[in-house]
Amino acid sequence: MATFFPGVSHTFSEYLLVPGYSSSECIPANVDLKAPLVKFRRGEEPAITLNTPMVSAIMQAVSGPRLAIALAQEGGMSFIYGSQTAEDEARMIREVKSYKAGVVVSDSNLTPDMTLAEVMRLKEQTHHSAMPVTENGAPHGKLLGIVTSRDYRPSRDPQDKLVREFMTPVEKVIVAPATVNLSEANDIIWENKLNQLPIVEEDGSLVGLVFRKDYDSHKSNPNELLDASKRYVVGAGINTRDYAERVPLLVEAGADALCIDSSEGYSEWQARTLAWIRENYGDSVKVGAGNVVDAEGFRFLADAGADFVKVGIGGGSICITREQKGIGRGQASALIDVCEARDQYFEETGVYVPVCSDGGIVYDYHMTLALAMGADFLMLGRYFARFDESPSERVTVNGSYMKEYWGEGSARARNWARYDLGGDKKLSFVEGVDSYVPYAGPLRDGVQSSLLKIRSTMCNCGALTLDELKEKARLTLVSATSLVEGGAHDVVLKETNQQVLFN
Ligand code: RVP
């Protein structure tokens, strides 16, 4: 006979937090939202800790380099989508890793014999206008000069004009030695009114560039998530088919963590993928797995070596898996079950495997509920798709700004590898839709407003850290009738659009 899970399967909206005692210390400014991303042993620190417990979904409409940078600036992390060639995905990782924080390794380098036409082409590809000229055109070659858009006039200068004829030669360029720190580099930049400062070794070879804009943004992002070399932290999605080719490219490009992107993770395919990574990289490559919705699935992936486990099937806003296949589980019930299994696993083995709640978060309070139910961090798709920095188009629909948002299992994304069960390399039927979501402006404003609500609710529960929230939270199921009581009711709203949706 089949197994029947006891009780009904619940979603976030069916729960509320019951406030606990808050002392005068409990103010939003004192709340710490740090969360472990990857597993660690009792008494040790995780190799990666998020400053903000949010990661962006492994989706074409969500996680490109621009969003990854904006989210890392707010302390979270993106997983660049894997439904593209491994080379393109690695290029996006490199774009994030070379973006800033201190010295940037230049990805737009010239030789003295290149032509203006080639300079223009490179500029179009990389969108970088400051291009070092090195002896061999390599990022760390001997520096001979620099080309910026002030050095040429595309409309007047001949296209075959050589770089050596219009570059600013190194003798006239202000450079700094490799021993300079970021603050000293910034002083040089300000004193000399520069936009960028090349950093060079004693033998004249180029280390990289420090940009004025980076120092400014570094100053204004106290929460940013950086690696040991002060580059933004970024992750990458992988699948269970082409990992032997894809993983090396992503690791090479500097991905800080990988995540197997699959709609259903309790499978031999995931165990094989994890085993291959452990065989080839030991524990040096961090990799999450999923998705699962119960304790059994969690234990399987934890035993198979996952660094974190993702929870959620069918709850995503664009997901129609439950309708198409009848599989899944209410996100709250799935999360509670898996978090219990994580705690038990920790008791037994001394290894803490973080749990990520993936999909189905609509309101900011859902985030706090998920964290209170035990999630270490949250993966969000629809939430991030709404911001300026997501890769999708902003369009006007019925007079309102919208952003496009489509599922990885939709006919538009055709991410067959995410739904692969070992058959043909194709999507046999769709499990996702193509949609619009209301445009929500810059990521920073949206994330900061959500975090403020989380902090404030945590204070109502008497919790100053996420661990304390997990311990102290008191949750209650609500009846369908009391849901009505939760919104504005029995009043006539002065403006019909006062009800703030999706927030
Ligand atoms: P949401 O945040 O509710 O938009 O959900 C995002 C999640 O939905 C993703 O992280 C992924 O797990 C899932 N997803 C992505 N594509 C699809 C689909 O096409 N069914 N589902």
Short mmCIF file of C-alpha atoms and ligand atoms in Angstrom, two decimals:
data_model
loop_
_atom_site.label_atom_id
_atom_site.label_comp_id
_atom_site.label_asym_id
_atom_site.label_seq_id
_atom_site.Cartn_x
_atom_site.Cartn_y
_atom_site.Cartn_z
CA MET A 1 0.00 0.00 0.00
CA ALA A 2 1.17 3.52 -0.74
CA THR A 3 2.43 5.77 2.05
CA PHE A 4 0.13 8.58 3.14
CA PHE A 5 1.74 11.54 4.84
CA PRO A 6 -0.17 12.49 7.99
CA GLY A 7 -2.01 15.82 7.95
CA VAL A 8 -2.49 18.23 5.10
CA SER A 9 0.26 19.94 3.17
CA HIS A 10 0.49 23.63 4.08
CA THR A 11 1.80 26.76 2.41
CA PHE A 12 3.30 29.93 3.94
CA SER A 13 0.11 31.99 3.81
CA GLU A 14 -1.55 29.57 6.23
CA TYR A 15 0.81 30.52 9.06
CA LEU A 16 1.42 33.52 11.28
CA LEU A 17 4.12 34.28 13.82
CA VAL A 18 2.97 34.87 17.38
CA PRO A 19 5.13 37.63 18.92
CA GLY A 20 7.42 36.75 21.80
CA TYR A 21 9.02 38.93 24.46
CA SER A 22 11.29 41.63 23.01
CA SER A 23 13.83 43.34 25.22
CA SER A 24 14.99 46.92 24.62
CA GLU A 25 18.02 45.46 22.84
CA CYS A 26 15.71 44.12 20.17
CA ILE A 27 15.85 46.88 17.60
CA PRO A 28 16.18 46.31 13.84
CA ALA A 29 19.66 47.92 13.79
CA ASN A 30 20.96 45.18 16.12
CA VAL A 31 19.68 42.28 14.00
CA ASP A 32 22.31 40.13 12.29
CA LEU A 33 21.10 38.29 9.17
CA LYS A 34 24.22 36.21 8.51
CA ALA A 35 23.49 32.67 7.32
CA PRO A 36 25.62 29.64 6.41
CA LEU A 37 25.61 28.75 2.71
CA VAL A 38 27.52 25.47 2.91
CA LYS A 39 27.90 22.63 5.35
CA PHE A 40 30.24 22.76 8.32
CA ARG A 41 31.22 20.60 11.27
CA ARG A 42 30.11 21.38 14.81
CA GLY A 43 32.25 24.15 16.25
CA GLU A 44 33.67 25.16 12.86
CA GLU A 45 32.75 28.04 10.55
CA PRO A 46 31.20 27.45 7.11
CA ALA A 47 33.48 28.21 4.14
CA ILE A 48 30.89 30.69 2.82
CA THR A 49 28.56 32.77 4.98
CA LEU A 50 25.90 34.98 3.42
CA ASN A 51 25.46 38.45 4.91
CA THR A 52 21.85 38.43 3.70
CA PRO A 53 19.96 35.12 3.57
CA MET A 54 18.85 35.50 -0.04
CA VAL A 55 20.02 33.82 -3.23
CA SER A 56 18.60 34.37 -6.69
CA ALA A 57 16.97 31.57 -8.68
CA ILE A 58 18.92 29.66 -11.31
CA MET A 59 16.82 31.09 -14.14
CA GLN A 60 17.33 32.87 -17.45
CA ALA A 61 14.91 35.62 -16.43
CA VAL A 62 16.63 36.18 -13.08
CA SER A 63 20.30 35.47 -12.60
CA GLY A 64 22.60 37.24 -15.04
CA PRO A 65 25.83 39.07 -14.13
CA ARG A 66 24.17 42.41 -13.48
CA LEU A 67 21.79 41.01 -10.91
CA ALA A 68 24.60 38.92 -9.41
CA ILE A 69 26.66 42.05 -8.78
CA ALA A 70 23.73 44.02 -7.35
CA LEU A 71 22.76 41.16 -5.04
CA ALA A 72 26.32 40.53 -3.83
CA GLN A 73 26.47 44.25 -3.02
CA GLU A 74 23.53 43.68 -0.67
CA GLY A 75 25.14 40.63 0.94
CA GLY A 76 23.33 37.87 -0.96
CA MET A 77 24.41 35.67 -3.85
CA SER A 78 23.23 34.74 -7.34
CA PHE A 79 23.40 31.39 -9.05
CA ILE A 80 23.98 32.16 -12.72
CA TYR A 81 21.60 30.13 -14.89
CA GLY A 82 22.87 26.92 -16.42
CA SER A 83 20.47 26.73 -19.38
CA GLN A 84 23.09 28.17 -21.73
CA THR A 85 26.41 26.86 -23.02
CA ALA A 86 29.04 26.18 -20.39
CA GLU A 87 31.28 28.75 -22.10
CA ASP A 88 28.63 31.49 -21.87
CA GLU A 89 27.91 30.63 -18.25
CA ALA A 90 31.63 30.76 -17.41
CA ARG A 91 31.88 34.12 -19.18
CA MET A 92 29.10 35.49 -16.94
CA ILE A 93 30.91 34.19 -13.87
CA ARG A 94 34.10 35.92 -15.03
CA GLU A 95 32.17 39.12 -15.60
CA VAL A 96 31.04 39.12 -11.97
CA LYS A 97 34.42 38.07 -10.58
CA SER A 98 36.30 40.73 -12.49
CA TYR A 99 33.79 43.46 -11.75
CA LYS A 100 35.40 45.26 -8.84
CA ALA A 101 36.39 45.46 -5.24
CA GLY A 102 39.96 46.49 -5.34
CA VAL A 103 41.99 45.55 -8.34
CA VAL A 104 40.16 44.34 -11.41
CA VAL A 105 41.95 42.02 -13.81
CA SER A 106 41.31 43.66 -17.15
CA ASP A 107 39.34 41.63 -19.69
CA SER A 108 39.80 44.23 -22.47
CA ASN A 109 43.44 44.26 -23.42
CA LEU A 110 45.11 45.50 -26.58
CA THR A 111 48.40 45.06 -28.38
CA PRO A 112 50.09 48.08 -30.01
CA ASP A 113 49.44 46.61 -33.46
CA MET A 114 45.68 46.36 -33.17
CA THR A 115 43.53 48.76 -35.19
CA LEU A 116 40.90 51.27 -34.12
CA ALA A 117 38.24 49.00 -35.67
CA GLU A 118 39.35 46.18 -33.36
CA VAL A 119 39.30 48.51 -30.36
CA MET A 120 35.71 49.50 -31.18
CA ARG A 121 34.67 45.85 -31.55
CA LEU A 122 36.21 44.92 -28.19
CA LYS A 123 34.54 47.86 -26.53
CA GLU A 124 31.18 46.75 -27.89
CA GLN A 125 31.71 43.24 -26.54
CA THR A 126 32.92 44.12 -23.06
CA HIS A 127 31.35 47.58 -22.54
CA HIS A 128 34.68 48.66 -21.02
CA SER A 129 36.20 51.85 -22.35
CA ALA A 130 39.55 51.78 -20.50
CA MET A 131 41.80 49.28 -22.25
CA PRO A 132 45.37 48.62 -21.19
CA VAL A 133 47.89 48.05 -23.98
CA THR A 134 50.30 45.25 -23.14
CA GLU A 135 53.23 43.78 -25.08
CA ASN A 136 51.41 40.53 -25.80
CA GLY A 137 47.79 41.66 -25.32
CA ALA A 138 47.48 39.50 -22.17
CA PRO A 139 45.91 40.82 -18.93
CA HIS A 140 49.23 40.53 -17.08
CA GLY A 141 51.60 41.39 -19.92
CA LYS A 142 54.13 44.25 -19.81
CA LEU A 143 52.17 47.52 -19.75
CA LEU A 144 52.94 49.79 -22.73
CA GLY A 145 50.10 52.26 -22.48
CA ILE A 146 46.38 52.71 -22.12
CA VAL A 147 43.52 53.57 -24.46
CA THR A 148 40.38 55.32 -23.25
CA SER A 149 37.61 56.90 -25.29
CA ARG A 150 39.45 60.23 -24.98
CA ASP A 151 42.25 58.89 -27.19
CA TYR A 152 40.32 58.51 -30.45
CA ARG A 153 37.47 59.97 -32.46
CA PRO A 154 35.57 57.14 -34.16
CA SER A 155 33.92 59.49 -36.65
CA ARG A 156 37.16 61.18 -37.78
CA ASP A 157 40.01 58.72 -37.23
CA PRO A 158 40.64 56.05 -39.88
CA GLN A 159 39.47 52.58 -38.86
CA ASP A 160 42.90 51.09 -39.59
CA LYS A 161 44.77 53.55 -37.34
CA LEU A 162 47.08 51.54 -35.05
CA VAL A 163 46.79 51.53 -31.28
CA ARG A 164 50.48 52.53 -30.94
CA GLU A 165 49.64 55.79 -32.77
CA PHE A 166 46.85 56.93 -30.44
CA MET A 167 47.38 55.22 -27.08
CA THR A 168 48.63 57.20 -24.08
CA PRO A 169 52.11 55.71 -23.60
CA VAL A 170 53.01 54.26 -20.20
CA GLU A 171 55.51 57.10 -19.53
CA LYS A 172 52.55 59.49 -19.45
CA VAL A 173 50.24 57.23 -17.45
CA ILE A 174 50.05 57.50 -13.66
CA VAL A 175 50.48 54.00 -12.26
CA ALA A 176 50.83 52.55 -8.75
CA PRO A 177 52.98 49.69 -7.48
CA ALA A 178 51.48 46.29 -6.62
CA THR A 179 52.03 47.00 -2.92
CA VAL A 180 49.42 49.80 -2.89
CA ASN A 181 46.27 49.22 -0.86
CA LEU A 182 42.78 50.24 -1.95
CA SER A 183 42.67 53.34 0.18
CA GLU A 184 46.07 54.58 -1.09
CA ALA A 185 45.00 53.82 -4.67
CA ASN A 186 41.90 55.88 -4.06
CA ASP A 187 43.98 58.84 -2.83
CA ILE A 188 46.09 58.71 -6.02
CA ILE A 189 42.90 58.56 -8.10
CA TRP A 190 41.45 61.61 -6.34
CA GLU A 191 44.63 63.68 -6.27
CA ASN A 192 45.17 63.16 -10.00
CA LYS A 193 41.51 63.25 -11.08
CA LEU A 194 41.77 59.80 -12.69
CA ASN A 195 39.03 57.37 -13.65
CA GLN A 196 41.27 54.33 -13.35
CA LEU A 197 44.69 53.53 -11.99
CA PRO A 198 46.80 50.72 -13.45
CA ILE A 199 48.65 48.66 -10.86
CA VAL A 200 52.01 47.33 -12.06
CA GLU A 201 54.65 44.94 -10.75
CA GLU A 202 58.28 46.03 -10.41
CA ASP A 203 59.09 44.45 -13.80
CA GLY A 204 56.38 46.57 -15.45
CA SER A 205 53.81 43.80 -15.90
CA LEU A 206 50.19 44.73 -15.34
CA VAL A 207 48.38 43.43 -12.25
CA GLY A 208 45.07 45.12 -12.95
CA LEU A 209 43.17 48.37 -12.65
CA VAL A 210 41.57 50.18 -9.72
CA PHE A 211 38.51 52.16 -10.73
CA ARG A 212 37.19 55.30 -9.10
CA LYS A 213 33.61 53.99 -9.29
CA ASP A 214 34.59 50.81 -7.44
CA TYR A 215 35.95 52.62 -4.45
CA ASP A 216 32.80 54.73 -4.21
CA SER A 217 30.55 51.70 -4.39
CA HIS A 218 32.78 49.79 -1.98
CA LYS A 219 32.26 52.57 0.54
CA SER A 220 28.51 52.54 0.16
CA ASN A 221 28.02 48.76 0.42
CA PRO A 222 28.93 47.82 3.96
CA ASN A 223 27.08 44.53 3.66
CA GLU A 224 28.64 43.32 0.40
CA LEU A 225 29.65 39.69 -0.01
CA LEU A 226 33.27 39.38 -1.10
CA ASP A 227 35.71 36.50 -1.52
CA ALA A 228 39.24 36.46 -0.09
CA SER A 229 40.48 38.48 -3.10
CA LYS A 230 37.76 41.08 -2.54
CA ARG A 231 35.79 39.98 -5.60
CA TYR A 232 32.04 39.50 -5.49
CA VAL A 233 30.86 36.04 -4.53
CA VAL A 234 28.81 34.29 -7.20
CA GLY A 235 27.42 30.81 -7.79
CA ALA A 236 26.50 28.80 -10.88
CA GLY A 237 23.82 26.30 -11.79
CA ILE A 238 24.82 22.90 -13.18
CA ASN A 239 22.85 19.88 -14.39
CA THR A 240 23.19 16.12 -14.06
CA ARG A 241 24.10 15.56 -17.72
CA ASP A 242 27.12 17.61 -18.80
CA TYR A 243 28.85 18.19 -15.43
CA ALA A 244 32.15 16.67 -16.57
CA GLU A 245 32.48 19.40 -19.21
CA ARG A 246 30.69 22.25 -17.43
CA VAL A 247 32.07 22.10 -13.89
CA PRO A 248 35.76 22.57 -14.85
CA LEU A 249 34.92 25.71 -16.86
CA LEU A 250 32.87 27.21 -14.03
CA VAL A 251 35.49 26.42 -11.40
CA GLU A 252 38.15 27.90 -13.66
CA ALA A 253 36.08 31.04 -14.11
CA GLY A 254 35.97 31.46 -10.32
CA ALA A 255 32.47 30.30 -9.29
CA ASP A 256 32.36 30.21 -5.49
CA ALA A 257 29.66 27.54 -5.29
CA LEU A 258 27.66 25.38 -7.67
CA CYS A 259 24.12 24.12 -7.38
CA ILE A 260 22.52 21.22 -9.20
CA ASP A 261 19.45 22.74 -10.78
CA SER A 262 16.70 20.16 -10.98
CA SER A 263 12.97 20.08 -10.39
CA GLU A 264 13.32 16.79 -8.51
CA GLY A 265 16.52 15.96 -6.67
CA TYR A 266 15.91 12.64 -4.94
CA SER A 267 17.60 10.73 -7.75
CA GLU A 268 20.59 8.62 -8.69
CA TRP A 269 21.52 11.34 -11.23
CA GLN A 270 22.21 13.80 -8.43
CA ALA A 271 24.21 11.26 -6.41
CA ARG A 272 26.35 10.56 -9.50
CA THR A 273 26.94 14.26 -10.09
CA LEU A 274 27.96 14.84 -6.47
CA ALA A 275 30.24 11.76 -6.52
CA TRP A 276 31.97 13.01 -9.68
CA ILE A 277 32.64 16.40 -8.10
CA ARG A 278 34.00 14.83 -4.90
CA GLU A 279 36.23 12.46 -6.90
CA ASN A 280 37.66 15.28 -8.97
CA TYR A 281 37.74 18.18 -6.54
CA GLY A 282 37.38 16.72 -3.04
CA ASP A 283 35.69 19.27 -0.79
CA SER A 284 37.24 22.27 -2.51
CA VAL A 285 34.26 22.74 -4.82
CA LYS A 286 31.07 23.60 -2.96
CA VAL A 287 27.88 22.21 -4.46
CA GLY A 288 24.24 22.30 -3.39
CA ALA A 289 21.64 19.78 -4.53
CA GLY A 290 17.87 19.44 -4.74
CA ASN A 291 15.04 19.94 -4.89
CA VAL A 292 13.45 17.67 -2.30
CA VAL A 293 10.34 17.98 -0.16
CA ASP A 294 10.80 15.51 2.67
CA ALA A 295 13.23 14.13 5.24
CA GLU A 296 14.06 11.06 3.13
CA GLY A 297 15.13 13.18 0.18
CA PHE A 298 17.21 15.43 2.44
CA ARG A 299 19.10 12.54 4.01
CA PHE A 300 19.79 11.00 0.60
CA LEU A 301 21.42 14.21 -0.68
CA ALA A 302 23.25 14.95 2.59
CA ASP A 303 24.71 11.42 2.55
CA ALA A 304 25.61 11.84 -1.12
CA GLY A 305 27.79 14.84 -0.17
CA ALA A 306 25.66 17.92 -0.88
CA ASP A 307 26.94 21.16 0.68
CA PHE A 308 23.39 22.45 1.01
CA VAL A 309 19.98 21.09 0.15
CA LYS A 310 17.24 22.96 -1.66
CA VAL A 311 13.56 22.41 -0.78
CA GLY A 312 10.54 22.97 -3.00
CA ILE A 313 8.63 21.23 -5.75
CA GLY A 314 5.78 22.87 -7.57
CA GLY A 315 5.52 26.00 -5.43
CA GLY A 316 7.32 28.41 -7.77
CA SER A 317 5.18 31.27 -9.06
CA ILE A 318 5.72 30.23 -12.71
CA CYS A 319 5.65 26.50 -11.99
CA ILE A 320 2.86 24.18 -13.16
CA THR A 321 4.55 20.90 -12.17
CA ARG A 322 1.79 20.08 -9.70
CA GLU A 323 -0.86 20.56 -12.36
CA GLN A 324 1.07 18.69 -15.01
CA LYS A 325 2.38 15.76 -12.97
CA GLY A 326 0.64 15.82 -9.61
CA ILE A 327 3.91 15.86 -7.68
CA GLY A 328 5.01 18.31 -5.00
CA ARG A 329 4.14 19.38 -1.49
CA GLY A 330 2.99 22.59 0.20
CA GLN A 331 6.16 24.62 0.71
CA ALA A 332 5.71 25.20 4.45
CA SER A 333 5.12 21.51 5.23
CA ALA A 334 8.04 20.45 3.03
CA LEU A 335 10.35 22.98 4.67
CA ILE A 336 9.39 22.09 8.24
CA ASP A 337 9.91 18.37 7.55
CA VAL A 338 13.32 18.89 5.90
CA CYS A 339 14.56 21.30 8.58
CA GLU A 340 13.72 18.74 11.25
CA ALA A 341 15.73 16.18 9.28
CA ARG A 342 18.65 18.63 9.02
CA ASP A 343 18.69 19.13 12.80
CA GLN A 344 18.54 15.39 13.39
CA TYR A 345 21.37 14.85 10.90
CA PHE A 346 23.42 17.45 12.76
CA GLU A 347 22.75 15.70 16.10
CA GLU A 348 23.82 12.35 14.66
CA THR A 349 26.81 13.32 12.52
CA GLY A 350 27.97 16.72 13.83
CA VAL A 351 27.63 18.05 10.26
CA TYR A 352 25.25 20.94 9.63
CA VAL A 353 23.90 20.93 6.06
CA PRO A 354 22.11 24.25 5.39
CA VAL A 355 18.62 24.17 3.92
CA CYS A 356 17.45 26.58 1.22
CA SER A 357 13.74 27.25 0.80
CA ASP A 358 13.19 27.60 -2.95
CA GLY A 359 10.07 29.08 -4.54
CA GLY A 360 6.65 30.25 -3.51
CA ILE A 361 7.66 33.37 -1.60
CA VAL A 362 5.21 36.12 -2.52
CA TYR A 363 5.13 38.55 0.40
CA ASP A 364 8.03 39.78 2.49
CA TYR A 365 6.51 38.16 5.56
CA HIS A 366 6.79 34.78 3.79
CA MET A 367 10.56 35.26 3.98
CA THR A 368 10.45 35.67 7.75
CA LEU A 369 8.11 32.70 8.06
CA ALA A 370 10.45 30.49 6.01
CA LEU A 371 13.43 31.55 8.13
CA ALA A 372 11.43 30.96 11.31
CA MET A 373 10.41 27.49 10.08
CA GLY A 374 14.10 26.66 9.83
CA ALA A 375 15.33 27.68 6.37
CA ASP A 376 18.94 28.90 6.46
CA PHE A 377 18.46 30.97 3.33
CA LEU A 378 15.93 31.59 0.58
CA MET A 379 16.00 31.20 -3.18
CA LEU A 380 13.80 33.72 -4.95
CA GLY A 381 12.80 33.95 -8.60
CA ARG A 382 9.76 36.19 -9.06
CA TYR A 383 11.03 38.54 -6.36
CA PHE A 384 14.30 39.32 -8.18
CA ALA A 385 12.84 39.18 -11.71
CA ARG A 386 10.96 42.43 -10.92
CA PHE A 387 14.08 44.54 -10.42
CA ASP A 388 16.00 46.69 -12.93
CA GLU A 389 19.01 44.41 -12.78
CA SER A 390 17.29 41.18 -13.89
CA PRO A 391 18.13 40.21 -17.47
CA SER A 392 14.55 40.39 -18.78
CA GLU A 393 12.84 43.19 -20.71
CA ARG A 394 10.80 45.89 -19.01
CA VAL A 395 7.54 46.34 -20.94
CA THR A 396 4.34 48.34 -20.56
CA VAL A 397 1.19 46.30 -20.08
CA ASN A 398 -2.12 48.15 -19.73
CA GLY A 399 -0.28 51.32 -18.76
CA SER A 400 1.87 49.71 -16.04
CA TYR A 401 5.52 48.76 -16.18
CA MET A 402 6.12 45.01 -16.05
CA LYS A 403 9.15 42.76 -16.36
CA GLU A 404 9.00 39.50 -18.25
CA TYR A 405 9.42 36.37 -16.14
CA TRP A 406 9.38 32.82 -17.49
CA GLY A 407 9.96 29.39 -15.95
CA GLU A 408 12.90 27.19 -16.81
CA GLY A 409 10.39 24.49 -17.73
CA SER A 410 8.46 26.81 -20.05
CA ALA A 411 8.48 26.51 -23.83
CA ARG A 412 10.52 29.74 -23.84
CA ALA A 413 13.44 28.52 -21.69
CA ARG A 414 13.33 24.86 -22.77
CA ASN A 415 15.70 23.86 -19.97
CA TRP A 416 15.28 20.13 -20.61
CA ALA A 417 18.28 19.23 -18.42
CA ARG A 418 16.42 20.49 -15.36
CA TYR A 419 13.68 17.91 -15.92
CA ASP A 420 15.92 15.19 -17.35
CA LEU A 421 15.26 11.59 -16.41
CA GLY A 422 17.83 10.11 -18.74
CA GLY A 423 15.80 10.09 -21.96
CA ASP A 424 16.09 12.21 -25.09
CA LYS A 425 17.64 15.62 -24.75
CA LYS A 426 14.36 17.48 -25.03
CA LEU A 427 11.54 18.94 -22.96
CA SER A 428 8.67 16.46 -23.46
CA PHE A 429 6.02 18.74 -21.94
CA VAL A 430 6.08 22.14 -20.30
CA GLU A 431 6.19 22.54 -16.51
CA GLY A 432 6.38 26.32 -16.44
CA VAL A 433 4.73 29.43 -17.88
CA ASP A 434 5.83 32.69 -19.52
CA SER A 435 4.51 35.72 -17.61
CA TYR A 436 4.83 39.33 -16.48
CA VAL A 437 5.59 40.56 -12.97
CA PRO A 438 5.12 44.15 -11.75
CA TYR A 439 8.31 46.17 -12.20
CA ALA A 440 9.84 47.12 -8.85
CA GLY A 441 12.77 49.49 -9.54
CA PRO A 442 16.35 49.00 -8.32
CA LEU A 443 17.26 45.82 -6.43
CA ARG A 444 18.88 47.73 -3.60
CA ASP A 445 15.67 49.58 -2.65
CA GLY A 446 13.56 46.43 -2.82
CA VAL A 447 15.97 44.25 -0.85
CA GLN A 448 16.57 46.88 1.82
CA SER A 449 12.85 47.37 2.34
CA SER A 450 12.29 43.59 2.63
CA LEU A 451 15.20 43.20 5.05
CA LEU A 452 13.84 45.98 7.22
CA LYS A 453 10.55 44.10 7.55
CA ILE A 454 12.38 40.85 8.37
CA ARG A 455 14.49 42.60 11.00
CA SER A 456 11.48 44.27 12.51
CA THR A 457 9.49 41.01 12.71
CA MET A 458 12.49 39.25 14.23
CA CYS A 459 12.51 41.88 16.95
CA ASN A 460 8.83 41.15 17.61
CA CYS A 461 9.89 37.53 18.16
CA GLY A 462 12.77 38.56 20.45
CA ALA A 463 15.41 37.31 18.00
CA LEU A 464 18.59 39.15 17.03
CA THR A 465 20.06 36.35 14.86
CA LEU A 466 18.57 33.80 12.49
CA ASP A 467 19.55 31.00 14.88
CA GLU A 468 17.64 32.75 17.64
CA LEU A 469 14.65 33.16 15.34
CA LYS A 470 14.62 29.41 14.62
CA GLU A 471 14.70 28.71 18.33
CA LYS A 472 12.29 31.34 19.60
CA ALA A 473 9.73 31.58 16.80
CA ARG A 474 6.19 30.60 17.74
CA LEU A 475 3.98 29.82 14.78
CA THR A 476 0.28 29.24 14.43
CA LEU A 477 -1.87 27.93 11.60
CA VAL A 478 -4.67 30.27 10.62
CA SER A 479 -8.17 29.46 9.44
CA ALA A 480 -9.39 30.53 6.02
CA THR A 481 -11.76 32.97 7.75
CA SER A 482 -9.02 34.67 9.73
CA LEU A 483 -7.09 35.31 6.51
CA VAL A 484 -9.75 37.88 5.65
CA GLU A 485 -9.14 39.56 9.00
CA GLY A 486 -5.44 39.94 8.07
CA GLY A 487 -6.06 42.40 5.23
CA ALA A 488 -7.90 45.73 5.28
CA HIS A 489 -11.55 44.75 5.75
CA ASP A 490 -14.95 46.27 6.36
CA VAL A 491 -13.75 49.68 5.28
CA VAL A 492 -14.09 51.46 1.95
CA LEU A 493 -10.61 52.16 0.60
CA LYS A 494 -10.16 55.75 -0.57
CA GLU A 495 -7.97 54.65 -3.47
CA THR A 496 -8.57 51.28 -5.06
CA ASN A 497 -4.85 50.72 -5.69
CA GLN A 498 -3.95 51.15 -2.01
CA GLN A 499 -3.68 47.45 -1.52
CA VAL A 500 0.04 46.79 -1.96
CA LEU A 501 0.40 43.50 -3.78
CA PHE A 502 3.58 41.49 -4.20
CA ASN A 503 5.40 43.22 -1.40
P1 RVP B 1 9.42 31.86 -7.36
O1 RVP B 1 10.40 32.56 -6.46
O2 RVP B 1 8.13 31.54 -6.67
O3 RVP B 1 9.20 32.58 -8.65
O4 RVP B 1 10.05 30.43 -7.69
C1 RVP B 1 11.31 30.29 -8.27
C2 RVP B 1 11.63 28.82 -8.34
O5 RVP B 1 10.72 28.12 -9.19
C3 RVP B 1 12.99 28.49 -8.94
O6 RVP B 1 14.06 28.69 -8.05
C4 RVP B 1 12.82 27.04 -9.32
O7 RVP B 1 13.02 26.15 -8.25
C5 RVP B 1 11.36 26.96 -9.72
N1 RVP B 1 11.17 26.98 -11.18
C6 RVP B 1 11.91 27.58 -12.15
N2 RVP B 1 11.34 27.32 -13.33
C7 RVP B 1 10.27 26.58 -13.06
C8 RVP B 1 9.32 26.04 -14.04
O8 RVP B 1 9.36 26.36 -15.21
N3 RVP B 1 8.43 25.19 -13.58
N4 RVP B 1 10.16 26.38 -11.75
#
